[in-house]
Each structure stands twice: as C-alpha cells, then as structure tokens.
Amino acid sequence: MVSRSYSNLLDLASGDAPIPSFGRERKRLPRVATVAGILTDLDDEKSVGSDAPSSVSQERMIIVANQLPLQAHRSPDSSGGWCFSWDEDSLLLQLKDGLGEDVEVIYVGSLKEEIDPSEQDEVAQTLLETFKCVPAFIPPDLFTKFYHGFCKQHLWPLFHYMLPLSPDLGGRFDRSLWQTYVSVNKIFADKVMEVISPDDDYVWVHDYHLMVLPTFLRKRFNRVKLGFFLHSPFPSSEIYRTLPVRDELLRALLNSDLIGFHTFDYARHFLSCCSRMLGLSYQSKRGYIGLEYYGRTVSIKILPVGIHIGQLQSVMNLPETESKVAELHDLFRGQTVMLGVDDMDIFKGISLKLLAMEQLLTQHPNKRGEVVLVQIANPARGRGRDVEEVQSETKAAVRRINETFGSPGYTPVVLIDSPLQFYERIAYYTIAECCLVTAVRDGMNLIPYEYIICRQGNEKLDETLGLTPSAPRKSMLVVSEFIGCSPSLSGAIRVNPWNIDVVAEAMNSALIVPEPEKQMRHEKHHRYVSTHDVAYWAHSFLQDLERACRDHVRRRCWGIGFGLGFRVIALDPNFRKLSVEHIVSAYKRTKNRAILLDYDGTMVLPSSISRTPNMEAVGVLNSLCTDPKNVVFLVSGKDRETLTEWFSSCERLGLAAEHGYFVRINHDVEWETCVSVPDFDWKRIAEPVMKLYTETTDGSSIEMKESALVWNYQYADPDFGSCQAKELLDHLESVLTNEPVTVKSGQHIVEVKPQGVNKGLVAERLLETMKQKGMLPDFVLCIGDDRSDEDMFEVILSARSGPSLSPVAEVFACTVGRKPSKAKYYLEDTSDILRMLQGLASASQQAARSATQSCQQVIIDRE
C-alpha cells in the first residue's frame, strides 16, 4: 500500500541553501551517487516491503551517525589529494568488535572536513571501496544550521535540562533551523537508501542528530529492521514538553523497532513523554519493555555503553606512555594527584569542581602542599558565548586558588587546556589516586571506565611506578549522580555537584579511605568495566534488535499519516478492511441474520462530549430492525435506564446493558439478567475502597451501576492515574478474594462486576435463541472497538464450527480502527461503520420494495 505522506515534509525541507539529492535505485555495493540538485519528493517512491528482491547472503549492519569514524588530511606530496584513516577513538569503529566477524558493517555519515564539490565523487568512491563508508556531503551553510544551530542550540541544551528562558540561554525556537534539521536527516536517509537491502540489512542510527531519520526510512521500507540509540540524556516530560516539535520527534523515534538508552531514568522519561503526549502505555514482559504503537511493538533497551579495553591496553603498552608516566611520577613525587578530565562546556561542572577543591584546601589545611588537582579541559564541541564564559570562569578560579594556596614547588591546580595525545591522558590516569567527575548533566561519560582500566596497570607501568606485579590495585572515584555511568559504579562516592560542601568532603573521604577498601572498590569496578565493554554493549543491542524484528516477515504493513506524523501499522496477514460491497452481497444472499453492535466508540465517537445517539444512527438501526430476516442487538456498558431512554423509538431493537448483565429482546418485553447473582453485598466492601482512591486521585470518579462499580481515571494525571489504578486493582483483589466477582482493568478504568458477566454472553444467548426458533443464522455481523468486545468476537468465531450457525454461515467480526484484535476485519471509524450499516439497510429496503411490487403484481394477475 502506497501512502502519500511527505507532501508536508517537503515544505520543511525547502531551506535557503541548495540541498543535495541522491539517486534511489537500490543496488549492491559498490555504488556512489553524489549529484547535487533539489531535494526530491519521497511520494514518488513506492514503499518497499518484503516483496523486494534480496541479493544479500551475509548479515549486514548499516551504522548511521552524524560523523564517519574517519580521520582525513591532505596528502603531503605534490598531488595534494585526501588521505583517510580510521579514527581509533570512535565508538562507531569500536563497536564492530561486538557484531561478529560474519557481520558486514557499512558506515553512513558526514566528514569533519569540508570536501570541495569537484572532489566529492572521487572521495566517495575511495571511502566506499577502502573503508565501506558512504559519506553524506552536507553544504557548509546547511551543516552550520543543522549542527551548530538546531542540534547545539535547541536539542543539546534541552536534553541537558537547560530551558531557553531568555534569548541568552540557547535562544528562542527557530523554525528555520528545524527545517534544516529535517532536510539534513533526509539527506542521510537518501544515502542509506543507496546501499540498503531492506529485507536483510539491519540499520542502527546513533544519537540526537538523526532523530527523524527513522521516519524517512520506515516510509521508504515499511519492514526495515531499525534500531536507534540515544547517547545523550532524555529529559523529564516537564522539560521535554516545552519543545515545539515534541510530538514530531517522539513519533519519528517510534518508527524504530528498538530504542536504546544508557539508563533507566532516560528510558523512564521517554516512556512518560509517550504516555503524556501520545497516550501510549508500555508493558514489561519477561524482562523486556515494549510500547504498542499501531500494532507494532517498539522495544526499549537499557544498557550503558562500555569502552574498548583492547585499544586502551595497546596504548598503555606504548613506550611513549611508559616514559610519560615516569615523567609525571617524578613531577608529582610526594604529592597525591586527583584528576578531572572534561570537555570545556557548561554541563561538565568544571567550575563546581574547582570550588570544591578550594573548599577542601580551606577546611583541611593539612592537604595544602600534598594534594594536587590536575584538570584536563578538552576543547568544547560546540561554540558560542557560553563556552567563552566557561573558559574565563575556569581560568579565573584556577588563578585564584593557585594565588591563595600555592607556594614555591606547589601548584594546587594544574589546568591543561591544550589538546593532549591519548597516551598522555592515559599517563595521567595511571598516576592519579582519585578521579573526579562532577558534571551537572551528562549522557554517559566514559572517563571513570578508562580510569579504572588504567589503574589496573601492566608489567611495564608497574615497573615504572615501583609496584610489584602481584600488588593489589586500588582506585577511588567521586562521580556526579547526574551522569549516565553513575548507576553502574556502585563503589564510587556519588555526589550532588551543586553541593560544594558535600563534594569537598567526598574528595577528602576519597583521600583517607583505608587501602583495603580502595582495593575492594577498584576490584568491584574493574570486574564490571572489563565484562561490560563496548563489544558486549554492541552484541547485546544487535541481539535485541534481531529479537524485535523477528515478526517482520509475517506482518502486513500499511503506511499512513502525513509528514513526520507518518507511521506504519503492522497487522496479522488475515486482517483486512471490510469491503462494503462484499458484506452487502453476503447480506443479500442470506435469510437469518444476527447483528451485534457495540455502542461507545462504534456508533458514537469515543471522544464525543455528547454520548446520545444521533438521528442518523437511530434511523439506520430502525431500518435494519424492520427487516424480518434480522435480529439486531445493541450491546453497551451503559445502564438499562439510559439505553431505554435513548432507543425508545427502536421498538424491535434488542438491548444489552452493563456489558450483558441485563438483556431485553425488544421494546415489548421486560429486562432479564443473563447471570444469576444472589446479592450485591460485595459493593459495600468495594465502594469505600474506590472512594478512598477517588479522594486521593484528582480527576477520577466512580460510576455506580446496578451490577458493577467502575473507577474512571480518564481525566487524572496519566502517570499518577495509572499508578493508582494498579494499586486499586491489587487492593480490590485482596479485599474481594472470597466474593463472586471479577476485578478488571481497562482503558482508564478499574471495574468490579459479577463473575461470568461479559459481552460474549449476549452473543451466545442470541445465537442460541435464534437456533431454538428455527432461525439458524447464516449471516453474523459483530462490530466493536475495545477489549470488552473481544469476548463477542471469540464467541461468534468459535461458533462457526458448532451447531449454533448454519454450515454455510457468513461471519463478519469487525473492529474499529487498524489494531491487534481477534476480529478478522476492520473499519476505520464511526463514519465508515454508519456508511456500511446504511448499505445493509438500503439492501433491506430494496428487498422490501421488490417483495411489495411482486405481491402487487400477483394481485393484478389474479384480477
């Protein structure tokens, strides 16, 4: 099914700068397309599902990120061409170790260096053939708006809990930057489409730069096997909801099959946003968290990334590392080194760390001359006035501390703000007694992991430091509780970086901890870090992605929605839309018809304020009831007084109230009960409990029915209401254990009703009554929209093989909307249902007119 869903998105993608366009003919590698042009419309492409041919035998992973894991420089010879090499520090390169040798890896991303358009074809061909990398060439002005604009001015600050309360704090939302962000994501999608074999390849998208990419890929390939991992924090719903494009980003992420987060907090915030803004709920089954989204289960992965231990150890073995360790060992002889390694940005808390150091030296004069803080400040990844302010504040604090507490031969704080080689940083790790990470917000931060491995040492470094190989290793960590690695470092001293006094005391505690305890803490951390490395993380993610995509082949998919509201509906292969022509044809052929209709959500919109039936619905029901071949039943959760009032004009309409507890065949008979209930004494137990939860849950209410009690929390806070509903369910099940009732939860409700009462009873009773009257049904239509109607579907579908139906009976179980159901058919909404019922009513009226004309003709002939 082709869904034209990108017409709105093209308006977003029409930025000021020309945007490259790439060919979309899908071929096997090698292949390059780098023709500049205008961003083309995805509507012209057909969605590709599992029918597309596949020529891939080896499992393949396409890794998509903002930047390729490559380093580039101009050749020193006369040719002046480009030279490329792997960036060994890149996480994208390191994770290959966890994917296995049988998995081919293709990288899609941009280059750090600007490539002249005249060289792009040659560079792209070289990267594809040599490195299996597909470069996305982004024009410089477009990249500036994309990366330094939307990513760094809007997403990055917001995801780190910084609200744009004034133009100085990130600036107001700029929709032109959002348009650029969408455009660049589209360019990345085009590059993926050049190399993907959608039925075989897995796609792994990384980080907040490419959050709308899943929508482009899912639109093009409905069954694409797609994972996304967010390396930054995900903010709480109170922060995230301030983003003007909040729904677009959430829905784009939900076009993935698997979404990964470093910590449970980040995942919890994402799930809360989905609940509050999209009305989606999640479930945990056998250890896996899943969101049901239009028939697809979007899995949630929680696992912090690790480090590449082999690379770290190889650098530790270098002669340069050994000589640097020796140099630093001599430089800081007789002093205790505390180490901080941070990017120079506003969220790393460098100034807070320096204030804590100042506090430590003030409160503990004995530490002066003994303790040195080495602060390595890496260049900031962003730019702007906030970075300049952090730099000036840091340098001013260092200068103040050194002037106040420094002495000849003693510098309390050593600030290193020039770039260091990796081996130099490892040398500092090796000689530091304690590592300090006081970031106020950080997605993960792998500095503590690197520190732990370096403190484990090796034979050469042990010799340089004068340690015996059998000597126990030791290390101490002081980490902020607001960084992603904090939960995994249970032996670290966790601090609130905003509390300077606490951080200062933690630094002092780390210095005076007994040696055996330092050794125990180090051993505990080393065991975790060495077993949860980057390969373990990548392998675990791939395993979960394979599990999440296992059912892709057997699902039927439809793409619906416009722009970034596009989503795919995945359903059982036997589930299809009910054709009006098909059911009218079956209706005309049959003589004994049973029609069961739900009311709320079926005959009237669930969101409608007025629940009373309109004249059109009543007219259609009356038309169906006047046909002597039909037995029509309206089945509702409403009470019998309400139904009697609403449908008083439908004299031949059967009614079932309170989900089937009360039944009335037609207007002329009294209401009967389907289930014998001796008493309702259980209400005296359940009602006070419900009242207690109603008082404590703002927006909730109790609906009193003759046969049931319903606690409704539709208008309560979604998270709190859901939490209270679970508590209420447990509470009621506990106090009603010995009562003949059932306690069930539904869509925003908790209901207590007599055992055995459900809508399936009405279906059973109707079929049995018609059979006893000699009207063996040869046509059954049942329509409903929610979980309570599934009981009716189950009864009529199972009756096909029993004596209750004619052997040639036509059975139509139909749900409202495309969603998982026991029904085999669906109609989109209430208007579709009324249109279909009108078609049946018209067929009855036509048959009645034909019969009347035939009778008149017979009379005329006799005369």
Coordinates of C-alpha atoms in Angstrom, one line a residue, residues 206-717:
H206 CA 23.0 6.9 16.6
D207 CA 22.2 10.0 18.7
Y208 CA 20.0 13.1 18.7
H209 CA 21.4 14.5 15.4
L210 CA 19.3 12.0 13.4
M211 CA 16.1 11.6 15.4
V212 CA 13.7 12.0 12.5
L213 CA 15.7 9.6 10.2
P214 CA 13.6 6.6 11.3
T215 CA 10.5 8.2 9.7
F216 CA 12.2 8.6 6.3
L217 CA 13.5 5.0 6.4
R218 CA 10.2 3.5 7.6
K219 CA 8.3 5.4 5.0
R220 CA 10.5 4.0 2.2
F221 CA 10.8 0.5 3.6
N222 CA 7.9 -0.5 5.9
R223 CA 9.7 -3.6 7.2
V224 CA 13.2 -2.1 7.7
K225 CA 15.0 -3.5 10.7
L226 CA 15.8 -0.3 12.5
G227 CA 17.4 0.4 15.8
F228 CA 18.1 3.8 17.4
F229 CA 20.4 4.6 20.4
L230 CA 20.4 7.9 22.2
H231 CA 23.8 8.8 23.7
S232 CA 22.6 11.9 25.5
P233 CA 20.2 12.1 28.4
F234 CA 16.5 12.2 27.7
P235 CA 14.9 14.9 29.9
S236 CA 11.8 14.6 32.1
S237 CA 8.4 15.2 30.4
E238 CA 8.2 18.6 32.2
I239 CA 11.3 19.7 30.3
Y240 CA 10.7 17.9 27.0
R241 CA 7.2 19.1 26.6
T242 CA 8.4 22.7 26.1
L243 CA 9.9 21.7 22.7
P244 CA 7.6 23.0 19.9
V245 CA 8.3 19.9 17.8
R246 CA 7.9 17.4 20.7
D247 CA 5.3 15.1 19.0
E248 CA 7.2 15.0 15.7
L249 CA 10.4 13.8 17.4
L250 CA 8.6 11.2 19.5
R251 CA 6.7 9.8 16.6
A252 CA 9.8 9.7 14.5
L253 CA 11.7 7.7 17.2
L254 CA 8.7 5.3 17.4
N255 CA 9.3 4.3 13.8
S256 CA 12.3 2.4 15.1
D257 CA 12.0 -1.2 16.2
L258 CA 14.4 -0.8 19.1
I259 CA 15.2 2.4 21.0
G260 CA 18.2 2.3 23.3
F261 CA 19.1 4.4 26.4
H262 CA 22.1 4.4 28.8
T263 CA 20.0 4.4 32.0
F264 CA 16.5 3.5 33.2
D265 CA 16.0 7.2 34.1
Y266 CA 16.4 8.2 30.5
A267 CA 14.1 5.4 29.3
R268 CA 11.5 6.2 32.0
H269 CA 11.4 9.9 30.9
F270 CA 10.9 8.8 27.3
L271 CA 8.1 6.4 28.2
S272 CA 6.5 9.1 30.3
C273 CA 6.6 11.5 27.4
C274 CA 5.0 8.9 25.2
S275 CA 2.3 8.4 27.8
R276 CA 1.5 12.1 28.4
M277 CA 1.8 13.4 24.9
L278 CA 0.8 10.5 22.7
G279 CA -1.4 8.5 25.1
L280 CA 0.8 5.3 24.8
S281 CA 1.3 2.8 27.5
Y282 CA 4.1 0.4 27.9
Q283 CA 4.4 -3.2 29.3
S284 CA 7.2 -5.2 30.6
K285 CA 7.1 -8.9 29.6
R286 CA 9.8 -11.3 30.7
G287 CA 12.3 -8.6 31.3
Y288 CA 11.7 -6.7 28.0
I289 CA 9.9 -3.3 27.9
G290 CA 7.7 -2.7 24.9
L291 CA 5.4 0.1 23.6
E292 CA 2.5 -0.9 21.5
Y293 CA 2.3 1.5 18.6
Y294 CA -0.3 0.8 15.8
G295 CA 0.2 -2.9 16.0
R296 CA 4.0 -2.8 16.2
T297 CA 5.9 -3.4 19.4
V298 CA 8.6 -0.8 19.8
S299 CA 11.2 -2.4 22.2
I300 CA 13.1 -0.3 24.8
K301 CA 16.7 -1.2 25.5
I302 CA 18.5 0.0 28.7
L303 CA 22.3 -0.7 28.7
P304 CA 25.1 1.8 29.2
V305 CA 27.9 1.7 26.6
G306 CA 31.3 0.5 27.6
I307 CA 34.9 1.2 26.5
H308 CA 37.2 -0.6 24.1
I309 CA 39.6 -2.2 26.6
G310 CA 41.9 -3.7 23.9
Q311 CA 42.6 -0.3 22.4
L312 CA 43.2 1.2 25.8
Q313 CA 45.7 -1.6 26.8
S314 CA 47.5 -1.3 23.5
V315 CA 48.2 2.4 24.1
M316 CA 49.2 1.6 27.7
N317 CA 51.9 -0.7 26.2
L318 CA 53.4 2.0 24.1
P319 CA 56.9 3.3 25.0
E320 CA 55.6 6.9 24.9
T321 CA 53.1 6.0 27.6
E322 CA 55.8 4.5 29.8
S323 CA 58.1 7.5 29.5
K324 CA 55.2 9.9 30.2
V325 CA 54.2 8.0 33.3
A326 CA 57.8 8.2 34.5
E327 CA 57.9 11.9 33.9
L328 CA 54.6 12.5 35.8
H329 CA 55.7 10.2 38.6
D330 CA 58.7 12.3 39.1
L331 CA 56.9 15.6 38.7
F332 CA 54.3 14.8 41.4
R333 CA 56.6 12.8 43.7
G334 CA 55.4 13.2 47.2
Q335 CA 52.0 14.6 46.2
T336 CA 48.6 13.0 45.8
V337 CA 47.1 13.6 42.4
M338 CA 43.3 14.0 41.9
L339 CA 42.3 14.0 38.2
G340 CA 39.5 15.6 36.3
V341 CA 39.0 15.1 32.5
D342 CA 36.2 17.1 31.0
D343 CA 35.1 18.9 27.9
M344 CA 35.1 22.7 28.3
D345 CA 31.3 23.2 28.3
I346 CA 28.7 24.4 30.7
F347 CA 27.4 21.0 31.7
K348 CA 30.7 19.4 32.8
G349 CA 30.8 21.2 36.1
I350 CA 34.4 22.2 36.0
S351 CA 33.9 25.4 38.0
L352 CA 31.9 23.5 40.7
K353 CA 34.9 21.1 40.9
L354 CA 37.3 23.9 41.4
L355 CA 35.1 25.5 44.1
A356 CA 35.1 22.2 45.9
M357 CA 38.9 22.0 45.6
E358 CA 39.1 25.5 47.1
Q359 CA 36.7 24.4 49.9
L360 CA 38.9 21.3 50.6
L361 CA 42.1 23.3 50.9
T362 CA 40.3 25.9 53.1
Q363 CA 38.7 23.4 55.5
H364 CA 41.7 21.0 55.6
P365 CA 44.9 23.0 55.7
N366 CA 46.9 19.8 56.1
K367 CA 46.1 19.0 52.5
R368 CA 47.9 22.0 51.2
G369 CA 51.2 21.0 49.6
E370 CA 50.1 17.4 49.4
V371 CA 47.0 17.3 47.1
V372 CA 47.1 18.5 43.5
L373 CA 44.1 18.7 41.2
V374 CA 45.0 18.1 37.6
Q375 CA 42.2 19.4 35.4
I376 CA 42.4 18.3 31.7
A377 CA 40.0 20.5 29.8
N378 CA 39.3 19.2 26.3
P379 CA 38.2 21.7 23.6
A380 CA 34.4 22.2 23.6
R381 CA 32.5 20.5 20.8
G382 CA 30.1 23.5 20.5
R383 CA 30.8 27.2 20.3
G384 CA 29.3 30.4 21.5
R385 CA 29.3 32.8 24.4
D386 CA 28.6 30.1 27.0
V387 CA 31.8 28.3 26.1
E388 CA 33.8 31.5 26.4
E389 CA 32.2 32.2 29.8
V390 CA 33.2 28.7 31.0
Q391 CA 36.7 29.2 29.8
S392 CA 37.1 32.6 31.5
E393 CA 35.4 31.4 34.7
T394 CA 37.7 28.3 34.9
K395 CA 40.9 30.2 34.3
A396 CA 39.9 32.8 36.9
A397 CA 39.1 30.1 39.5
V398 CA 42.4 28.3 38.8
R399 CA 44.3 31.6 39.1
R400 CA 42.6 32.5 42.4
I401 CA 43.2 29.1 44.0
N402 CA 46.9 29.0 43.0
E403 CA 47.5 32.5 44.3
T404 CA 45.7 31.7 47.6
F405 CA 47.1 28.3 48.4
G406 CA 50.1 27.9 46.1
S407 CA 53.7 28.0 47.3
P408 CA 57.2 27.5 45.8
G409 CA 57.2 24.0 44.3
Y410 CA 53.4 23.5 44.9
T411 CA 50.7 24.4 42.4
P412 CA 47.3 23.2 43.8
V413 CA 45.5 23.2 40.5
V414 CA 47.2 22.3 37.2
L415 CA 44.9 23.3 34.3
I416 CA 45.7 21.6 30.9
D417 CA 43.5 23.3 28.3
S418 CA 45.6 22.4 25.2
P419 CA 44.9 19.1 23.3
L420 CA 46.6 16.0 24.7
Q421 CA 47.6 12.8 22.9
F422 CA 45.7 9.8 24.1
Y423 CA 48.8 8.2 25.6
E424 CA 49.4 11.4 27.7
R425 CA 45.9 11.2 29.1
I426 CA 46.4 7.5 30.0
A427 CA 49.6 8.5 31.8
Y428 CA 47.6 11.0 34.0
Y429 CA 45.0 8.2 34.7
T430 CA 47.8 5.9 35.8
I431 CA 49.3 8.2 38.4
A432 CA 46.1 9.7 39.8
E433 CA 44.9 8.4 43.2
C434 CA 41.3 9.6 42.6
C435 CA 39.2 10.6 39.5
L436 CA 36.6 13.4 39.9
V437 CA 33.6 13.7 37.5
T438 CA 31.3 16.5 38.7
A439 CA 29.2 17.0 35.5
V440 CA 25.8 18.6 36.2
R441 CA 24.3 16.5 33.4
D442 CA 25.9 14.0 31.1
G443 CA 24.5 11.3 28.9
M444 CA 27.1 8.7 29.9
N445 CA 30.8 9.8 30.5
L446 CA 33.3 7.0 30.0
I447 CA 36.2 8.8 31.8
P448 CA 35.7 6.7 35.0
Y449 CA 35.8 3.5 33.0
E450 CA 39.0 4.5 31.3
Y451 CA 40.5 5.5 34.7
I452 CA 39.6 2.0 36.2
I453 CA 41.4 0.1 33.4
C454 CA 44.5 2.4 33.5
R455 CA 44.8 1.9 37.3
Q456 CA 44.8 -1.8 36.7
G457 CA 48.2 -1.2 35.0
N458 CA 50.5 -3.6 33.3
E459 CA 54.0 -5.0 33.8
K460 CA 55.9 -2.1 32.3
L461 CA 53.9 0.6 34.1
D462 CA 54.2 -1.3 37.4
E463 CA 57.9 -1.3 37.0
T464 CA 57.9 2.4 36.2
L465 CA 55.8 3.1 39.4
G466 CA 57.8 0.7 41.5
L467 CA 55.0 -1.7 42.0
T468 CA 55.2 -5.5 42.2
P469 CA 53.0 -7.3 39.6
S470 CA 51.2 -9.1 42.5
A471 CA 50.4 -5.9 44.4
P472 CA 46.7 -5.3 44.8
R473 CA 45.4 -2.4 42.6
K474 CA 43.4 0.5 44.0
S475 CA 41.4 3.4 42.8
M476 CA 38.9 5.9 44.0
L477 CA 36.0 7.6 42.1
V478 CA 34.0 10.7 43.0
V479 CA 31.2 10.9 40.5
S480 CA 28.1 13.1 40.0
E481 CA 24.8 11.4 40.4
F482 CA 23.6 13.1 37.3
I483 CA 25.8 11.2 34.8
G484 CA 24.9 8.1 32.9
C485 CA 27.7 5.9 34.3
S486 CA 26.9 6.6 37.9
P487 CA 24.4 3.7 38.5
S488 CA 26.9 1.2 37.2
L489 CA 29.7 2.4 39.5
S490 CA 28.3 1.2 42.9
G491 CA 31.7 1.5 44.6
A492 CA 32.1 5.2 43.7
I493 CA 31.3 8.1 46.1
R494 CA 28.3 9.7 44.5
V495 CA 27.7 13.4 45.0
N496 CA 25.4 16.2 44.1
P497 CA 27.8 18.5 42.2
W498 CA 25.8 21.6 43.1
N499 CA 26.5 21.0 46.8
I500 CA 30.1 22.3 47.1
D501 CA 30.5 21.3 50.8
V502 CA 29.5 17.7 50.0
V503 CA 31.8 17.4 47.0
A504 CA 34.7 18.8 49.1
E505 CA 34.0 16.2 51.9
A506 CA 33.8 13.5 49.3
M507 CA 37.2 14.5 47.9
N508 CA 38.6 14.3 51.4
S509 CA 36.9 11.0 52.1
A510 CA 38.4 9.6 48.9
L511 CA 41.9 10.5 50.1
I512 CA 41.6 9.0 53.6
V513 CA 39.7 5.8 52.7
P514 CA 41.8 2.8 54.1
E515 CA 43.9 1.0 51.5
P516 CA 42.0 -2.3 51.7
E517 CA 38.7 -0.6 50.9
K518 CA 40.3 1.2 47.9
Q519 CA 41.4 -2.1 46.7
M520 CA 37.9 -3.7 47.1
R521 CA 36.2 -0.8 45.3
H522 CA 38.7 -1.0 42.5
E523 CA 38.2 -4.7 42.1
K524 CA 34.5 -4.4 42.0
H525 CA 34.6 -1.6 39.3
H526 CA 37.3 -3.4 37.3
R527 CA 35.2 -6.6 37.2
Y528 CA 32.2 -4.7 35.8
V529 CA 34.1 -2.5 33.3
S530 CA 36.1 -5.4 31.9
T531 CA 32.9 -7.5 31.3
H532 CA 30.7 -4.7 30.1
D533 CA 32.9 -3.3 27.3
V534 CA 31.8 -1.8 24.1
A535 CA 31.7 -5.2 22.3
Y536 CA 29.3 -6.5 25.0
W537 CA 27.1 -3.5 24.5
A538 CA 27.0 -3.7 20.7
H539 CA 26.4 -7.5 20.8
S540 CA 23.6 -7.1 23.3
F541 CA 22.0 -4.4 21.2
L542 CA 22.2 -6.4 18.0
Q543 CA 20.6 -9.4 19.8
D544 CA 17.7 -7.4 21.0
L545 CA 17.3 -5.8 17.5
E546 CA 17.1 -9.2 15.9
R547 CA 14.5 -10.3 18.5
A548 CA 12.5 -7.1 18.0
C549 CA 12.4 -7.7 14.2
R550 CA 11.6 -11.4 14.3
D551 CA 8.0 -11.0 13.3
H552 CA 8.5 -8.5 10.4
V553 CA 8.1 -11.1 7.7
R554 CA 4.7 -12.4 8.7
R555 CA 3.2 -9.0 9.4
R556 CA 1.1 -7.0 6.9
C557 CA 2.1 -3.3 6.9
W558 CA 0.3 -0.1 5.9
G559 CA 1.9 3.3 5.9
I560 CA -0.4 6.1 7.0
G561 CA -0.1 9.7 8.0
F562 CA 1.5 12.9 6.6
G563 CA 4.9 14.4 7.1
L564 CA 6.5 13.5 10.4
G565 CA 3.2 12.0 11.6
F566 CA 3.8 9.1 9.3
R567 CA 3.7 5.6 10.9
V568 CA 3.4 2.0 9.9
I569 CA 0.6 -0.2 11.0
A570 CA 1.6 -3.8 11.3
L571 CA -1.2 -6.4 11.5
D572 CA -1.9 -10.1 11.1
P573 CA -1.9 -11.2 7.4
N574 CA -5.5 -12.4 7.7
F575 CA -6.7 -9.0 9.0
R576 CA -8.2 -6.8 6.3
K577 CA -10.6 -3.9 5.7
L578 CA -14.3 -4.9 5.5
S579 CA -15.5 -4.2 2.0
V580 CA -19.0 -2.7 1.9
E581 CA -19.7 -4.4 -1.4
H582 CA -18.6 -7.8 -0.1
I583 CA -20.7 -7.7 3.1
V584 CA -23.8 -6.3 1.2
S585 CA -23.5 -9.1 -1.3
A586 CA -23.4 -11.7 1.6
Y587 CA -26.3 -9.8 3.3
K588 CA -28.5 -10.1 0.2
R589 CA -27.8 -13.9 -0.1
T590 CA -28.8 -14.8 3.4
K591 CA -32.1 -15.2 5.3
N592 CA -31.4 -15.4 9.0
R593 CA -29.1 -12.6 10.2
A594 CA -27.7 -11.8 13.6
I595 CA -26.3 -8.4 14.1
L596 CA -24.4 -7.4 17.3
L597 CA -23.3 -3.8 17.6
D598 CA -21.2 -2.1 20.4
Y599 CA -22.3 1.5 21.2
D600 CA -19.5 3.7 22.7
G601 CA -16.7 4.0 20.1
T602 CA -18.7 2.2 17.5
M603 CA -22.0 4.0 16.9
V604 CA -20.7 7.2 18.5
L605 CA -17.1 8.7 18.6
P606 CA -15.3 7.8 21.9
S607 CA -14.1 11.5 22.1
S608 CA -17.5 12.9 21.7
I609 CA -18.8 15.0 24.6
S610 CA -22.4 14.1 23.8
R611 CA -23.0 10.4 24.1
T612 CA -26.6 10.4 22.9
P613 CA -27.2 8.7 19.6
N614 CA -27.8 11.0 16.6
M615 CA -30.8 10.7 14.3
E616 CA -28.8 9.1 11.5
A617 CA -27.7 6.2 13.8
V618 CA -31.3 5.7 15.1
G619 CA -32.7 5.7 11.6
V620 CA -30.2 3.1 10.4
L621 CA -31.0 0.9 13.4
N622 CA -34.7 1.1 12.8
S623 CA -34.3 0.3 9.1
L624 CA -32.3 -2.8 10.0
C625 CA -34.8 -3.9 12.6
T626 CA -37.8 -3.6 10.3
D627 CA -36.3 -6.4 8.1
P628 CA -37.9 -9.6 9.4
K629 CA -34.8 -11.6 8.5
N630 CA -32.7 -9.6 11.0
V631 CA -32.2 -9.8 14.8
V632 CA -30.3 -6.7 15.9
F633 CA -28.7 -6.3 19.3
L634 CA -27.0 -3.2 20.7
V635 CA -24.5 -4.2 23.4
S636 CA -23.3 -1.5 25.7
G637 CA -21.7 -0.8 29.1
K638 CA -24.4 1.8 29.8
D639 CA -27.1 1.2 32.4
R640 CA -30.5 0.0 31.3
E641 CA -32.4 3.2 32.1
T642 CA -30.1 5.2 29.8
L643 CA -30.4 2.7 26.9
T644 CA -34.2 2.6 27.3
E645 CA -34.5 6.4 27.1
W646 CA -32.1 6.7 24.1
F647 CA -33.6 3.9 22.0
S648 CA -37.3 4.2 22.9
S649 CA -38.1 4.7 19.2
C650 CA -36.5 1.5 18.2
E651 CA -39.2 -0.9 19.2
R652 CA -37.7 -4.1 17.6
L653 CA -34.1 -3.4 18.7
G654 CA -32.6 -5.8 21.2
L655 CA -30.6 -4.1 24.0
A656 CA -27.9 -5.4 26.4
A657 CA -26.9 -3.2 29.2
E658 CA -23.9 -3.2 31.6
H659 CA -21.9 -5.4 29.3
G660 CA -24.5 -8.1 29.1
Y661 CA -25.8 -8.4 32.6
F662 CA -29.2 -7.0 31.6
V663 CA -30.8 -8.1 28.3
R664 CA -34.1 -7.1 26.6
I665 CA -35.1 -8.8 23.3
N666 CA -37.3 -5.9 22.2
H667 CA -39.3 -2.9 23.4
D668 CA -42.3 -5.0 24.5
V669 CA -40.6 -7.3 27.0
E670 CA -39.1 -6.8 30.4
W671 CA -35.3 -6.7 31.1
E672 CA -33.8 -10.0 32.1
T673 CA -30.5 -10.9 33.7
C674 CA -28.0 -13.2 31.9
V675 CA -26.3 -14.3 35.1
S676 CA -27.9 -15.2 38.4
V677 CA -26.4 -13.1 41.2
P678 CA -27.8 -13.8 44.7
D679 CA -26.7 -10.5 46.2
F680 CA -24.5 -7.4 45.8
D681 CA -23.1 -7.3 49.3
W682 CA -19.6 -7.0 47.8
K683 CA -20.5 -3.4 46.8
R684 CA -20.3 -2.4 50.5
I685 CA -16.7 -3.6 50.5
A686 CA -15.6 -2.3 47.1
E687 CA -17.3 1.2 47.2
P688 CA -15.4 2.6 50.3
V689 CA -12.1 1.4 48.7
M690 CA -12.9 3.2 45.4
K691 CA -13.9 6.3 47.3
L692 CA -10.6 6.4 49.1
Y693 CA -8.7 6.3 45.7
T694 CA -11.1 8.9 44.2
E695 CA -10.4 11.3 47.1
T696 CA -6.6 10.9 46.6
T697 CA -6.6 11.0 42.8
D698 CA -7.7 14.3 41.3
G699 CA -9.7 13.9 38.1
S700 CA -11.0 10.4 38.9
S701 CA -14.7 9.4 39.6
I702 CA -16.8 6.4 40.4
E703 CA -19.6 5.2 38.1
M704 CA -22.3 3.3 40.0
K705 CA -24.1 0.6 38.0
E706 CA -26.7 -1.9 39.2
S707 CA -24.4 -4.8 38.5
A708 CA -20.9 -3.2 38.7
L709 CA -18.7 -0.4 40.1
V710 CA -16.4 1.4 37.8
W711 CA -13.5 3.6 38.9
N712 CA -12.6 6.0 36.0
Y713 CA -9.3 8.0 35.8
Q714 CA -9.6 9.3 32.3
Y715 CA -9.1 12.9 33.4
A716 CA -6.5 12.3 36.0
D717 CA -2.7 12.7 35.5

